Tab-separated table of C-alpha atoms in Angstrom:
chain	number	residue	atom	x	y	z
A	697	UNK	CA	-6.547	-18.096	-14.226
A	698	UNK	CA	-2.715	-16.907	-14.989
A	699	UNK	CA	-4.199	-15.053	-17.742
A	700	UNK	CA	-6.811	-13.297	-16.075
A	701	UNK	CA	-4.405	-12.251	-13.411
A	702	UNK	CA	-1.804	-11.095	-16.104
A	703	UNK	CA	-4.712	-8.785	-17.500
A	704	UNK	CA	-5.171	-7.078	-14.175
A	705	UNK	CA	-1.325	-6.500	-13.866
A	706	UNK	CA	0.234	-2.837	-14.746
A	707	UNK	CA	3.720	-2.190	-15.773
A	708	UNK	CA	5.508	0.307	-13.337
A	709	UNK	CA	8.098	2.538	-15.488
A	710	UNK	CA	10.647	4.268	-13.786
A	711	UNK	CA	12.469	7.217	-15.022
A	712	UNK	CA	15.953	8.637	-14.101
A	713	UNK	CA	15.639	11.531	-11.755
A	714	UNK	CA	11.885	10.620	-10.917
A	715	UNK	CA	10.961	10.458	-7.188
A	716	UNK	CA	9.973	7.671	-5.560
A	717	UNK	CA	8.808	6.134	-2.471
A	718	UNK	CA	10.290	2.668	-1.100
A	719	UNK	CA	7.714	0.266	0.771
A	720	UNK	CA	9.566	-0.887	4.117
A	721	UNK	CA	9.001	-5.189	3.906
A	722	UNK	CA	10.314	-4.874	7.802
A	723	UNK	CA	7.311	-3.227	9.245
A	724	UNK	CA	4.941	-6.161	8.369
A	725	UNK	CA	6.274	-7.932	11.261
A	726	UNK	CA	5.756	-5.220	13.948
A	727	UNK	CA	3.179	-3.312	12.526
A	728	UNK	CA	2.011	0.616	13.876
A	729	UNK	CA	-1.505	0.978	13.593
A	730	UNK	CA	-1.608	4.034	11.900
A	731	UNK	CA	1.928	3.586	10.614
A	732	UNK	CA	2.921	4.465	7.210
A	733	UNK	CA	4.868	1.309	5.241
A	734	UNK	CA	5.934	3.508	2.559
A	735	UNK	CA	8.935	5.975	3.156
A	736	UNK	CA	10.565	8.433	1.430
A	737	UNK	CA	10.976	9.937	-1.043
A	738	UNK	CA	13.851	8.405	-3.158
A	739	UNK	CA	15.551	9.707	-6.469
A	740	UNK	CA	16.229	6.847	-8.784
A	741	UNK	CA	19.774	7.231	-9.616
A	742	UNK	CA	20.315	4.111	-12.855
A	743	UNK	CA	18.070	1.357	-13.972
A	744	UNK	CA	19.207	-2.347	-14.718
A	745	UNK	CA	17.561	-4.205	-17.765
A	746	UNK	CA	16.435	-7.324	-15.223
A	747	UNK	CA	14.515	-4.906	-12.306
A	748	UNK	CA	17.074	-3.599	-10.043
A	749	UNK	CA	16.716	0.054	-9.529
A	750	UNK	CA	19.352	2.286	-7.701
A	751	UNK	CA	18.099	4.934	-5.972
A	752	UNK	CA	19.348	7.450	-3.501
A	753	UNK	CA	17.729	9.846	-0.364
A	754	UNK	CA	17.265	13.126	-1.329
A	755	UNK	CA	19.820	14.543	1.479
A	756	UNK	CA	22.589	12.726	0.283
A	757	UNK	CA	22.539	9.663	1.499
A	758	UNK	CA	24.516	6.095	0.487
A	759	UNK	CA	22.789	4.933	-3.052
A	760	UNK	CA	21.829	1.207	-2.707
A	761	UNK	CA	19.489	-1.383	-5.303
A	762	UNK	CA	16.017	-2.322	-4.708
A	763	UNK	CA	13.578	-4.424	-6.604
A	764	UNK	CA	11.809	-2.724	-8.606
A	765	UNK	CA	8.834	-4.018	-7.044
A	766	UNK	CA	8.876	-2.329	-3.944
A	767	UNK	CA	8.751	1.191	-5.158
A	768	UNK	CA	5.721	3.402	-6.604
A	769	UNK	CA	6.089	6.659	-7.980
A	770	UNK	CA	5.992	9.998	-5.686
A	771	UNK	CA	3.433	12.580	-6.656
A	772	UNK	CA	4.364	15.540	-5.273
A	773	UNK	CA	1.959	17.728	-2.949
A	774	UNK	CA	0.876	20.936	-3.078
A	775	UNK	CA	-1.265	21.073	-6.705
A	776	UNK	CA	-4.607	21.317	-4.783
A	777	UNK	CA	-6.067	24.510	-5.360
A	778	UNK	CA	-7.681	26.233	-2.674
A	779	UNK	CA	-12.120	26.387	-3.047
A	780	UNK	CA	-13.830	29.644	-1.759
A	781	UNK	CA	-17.061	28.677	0.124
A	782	UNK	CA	-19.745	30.839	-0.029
A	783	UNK	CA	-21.088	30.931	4.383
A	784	UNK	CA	-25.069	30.293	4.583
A	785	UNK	CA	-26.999	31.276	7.543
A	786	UNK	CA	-29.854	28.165	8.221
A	787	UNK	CA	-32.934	30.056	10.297
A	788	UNK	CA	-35.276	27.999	11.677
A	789	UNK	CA	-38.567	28.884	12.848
A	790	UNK	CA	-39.554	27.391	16.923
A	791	UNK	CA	-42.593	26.348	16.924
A	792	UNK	CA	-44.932	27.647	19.649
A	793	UNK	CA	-47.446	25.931	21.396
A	794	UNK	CA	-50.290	26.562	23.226
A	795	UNK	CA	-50.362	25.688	26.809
């Protein structure tokens, strides 16, 4: 069993400079219902050799260290291209009926 669970596993990499968002452990207790756990996002400011990852808010904030575990990369928004749509008029014929 450990093995097949250590096949499914994927290594997160982290980057300096690389944005990030931070999953918020606290909001398992009172959960939102349509309440995001993830916030962010985070810079990653240094990375330790045992997990530990500093990272920072964008405006400025304090830097602190988080497990490495509780962050998953940011992809940024915005690379969706925009689709032209052709309109198409449906006509339908009403039956008549004799009376």
């Amino acid at each position: 069993m450990k093995r097949y669970h250590d096949a499914k596993l994927r290594l997160k990499v982290f980057e300096v400079g690389q944005k990030v968002w931070l999953y918020n452990s606290r909001l398992k207790m009172f959960p939102g219902k349509l309440r995001s756990k993830w916030n962010g996002p985070y810079e990653v400011i240094s990375i330790t050799d045992y997990g530990a990852i500093e990272i920072q808010d964008l405006k400025g904030g304090q830097p602190f260290k988080v497990n490495g575990h509780r962050l998953k990369p940011y992809i940024a928004t915005g690379t969706f291209q925009k689709l032209e749509v052709e309109t198409v008029e449906l006509i339908a014929e009403i039956p008549t009926y004799a009376t």
